């Protein structure tokens, strides 16, 4: 898939999805999510965090005030002990939320794909109350994890 088609897919999803959970107080970002760069190392700040910020770190979900499931996905919080996701034990399954270098052993991927029950997990597929991420979007998150879930 070329860059423009992938960007259009991500943009279409972002425009169609209301923020999940309670969106009464959610503020939608008014700028575009950066296009995903195929073939390059995945960047947390440029490729992954914008997805979390728009679809997950919203009022009533994984913002600091709500911390649904005990996790916060706001910018600058992914590596926080306890409420972050990198190297932190999941509350819903016997896996880490994100296991660096191993996306298949990362509970986050199972929650995004709806396979959480296969690994002893629970709850709904994420993002809650919205359409699931496209395979290409999940692959970007997988790639970030498989590249070490770096704070880059």
mmCIF file of N, CA and C in Angstrom, residues 6 21 75 79 91 95 98 102 104 110 118-119 125 145 149:
data_model
loop_
_atom_site.group_PDB
_atom_site.id
_atom_site.type_symbol
_atom_site.label_atom_id
_atom_site.label_comp_id
_atom_site.label_asym_id
_atom_site.label_seq_id
_atom_site.Cartn_x
_atom_site.Cartn_y
_atom_site.Cartn_z
ATOM 1 N N UNK A 6 -2.359 4.683 2.576
ATOM 2 C CA UNK A 6 -2.301 4.364 3.992
ATOM 3 C C UNK A 6 -2.699 5.582 4.821
ATOM 4 N N UNK A 21 -15.383 5.617 24.945
ATOM 5 C CA UNK A 21 -15.822 5.825 26.314
ATOM 6 C C UNK A 21 -16.730 7.048 26.383
ATOM 7 N N UNK A 75 0.419 11.582 26.070
ATOM 8 C CA UNK A 75 1.814 11.826 25.703
ATOM 9 C C UNK A 75 2.677 11.963 26.955
ATOM 10 N N UNK A 79 5.727 5.284 29.642
ATOM 11 C CA UNK A 79 6.803 4.604 30.354
ATOM 12 C C UNK A 79 6.692 4.784 31.867
ATOM 13 N N UNK A 91 -3.517 -5.676 34.039
ATOM 14 C CA UNK A 91 -4.478 -6.052 35.073
ATOM 15 C C UNK A 91 -5.458 -7.092 34.545
ATOM 16 N N UNK A 95 0.114 -11.092 31.075
ATOM 17 C CA UNK A 95 1.089 -10.569 30.117
ATOM 18 C C UNK A 95 1.445 -9.147 30.519
ATOM 19 N N UNK A 98 2.820 -3.981 27.271
ATOM 20 C CA UNK A 98 3.709 -3.972 26.104
ATOM 21 C C UNK A 98 5.004 -4.653 26.506
ATOM 22 N N UNK A 102 8.495 -7.923 21.470
ATOM 23 C CA UNK A 102 7.609 -9.086 21.305
ATOM 24 C C UNK A 102 6.143 -8.650 21.290
ATOM 25 N N UNK A 104 3.582 -10.075 19.977
ATOM 26 C CA UNK A 104 2.632 -11.167 20.195
ATOM 27 C C UNK A 104 2.447 -11.456 21.687
ATOM 28 N N UNK A 110 -3.360 -7.744 21.702
ATOM 29 C CA UNK A 110 -4.528 -8.626 21.814
ATOM 30 C C UNK A 110 -5.808 -7.818 22.047
ATOM 31 N N UNK A 118 -8.025 -15.192 24.245
ATOM 32 C CA UNK A 118 -7.090 -16.265 23.891
ATOM 33 C C UNK A 118 -5.866 -16.302 24.799
ATOM 34 N N UNK A 119 -5.589 -15.201 25.477
ATOM 35 C CA UNK A 119 -4.410 -15.128 26.342
ATOM 36 C C UNK A 119 -4.799 -14.926 27.805
ATOM 37 N N UNK A 125 -12.854 -5.375 23.047
ATOM 38 C CA UNK A 125 -11.821 -4.962 22.100
ATOM 39 C C UNK A 125 -11.699 -3.445 22.158
ATOM 40 N N UNK A 145 6.511 -1.960 18.819
ATOM 41 C CA UNK A 145 6.817 -2.891 19.912
ATOM 42 C C UNK A 145 7.976 -3.804 19.524
ATOM 43 N N UNK A 149 9.852 -0.935 21.433
ATOM 44 C CA UNK A 149 8.960 0.015 22.117
ATOM 45 C C UNK A 149 9.766 1.191 22.675
#
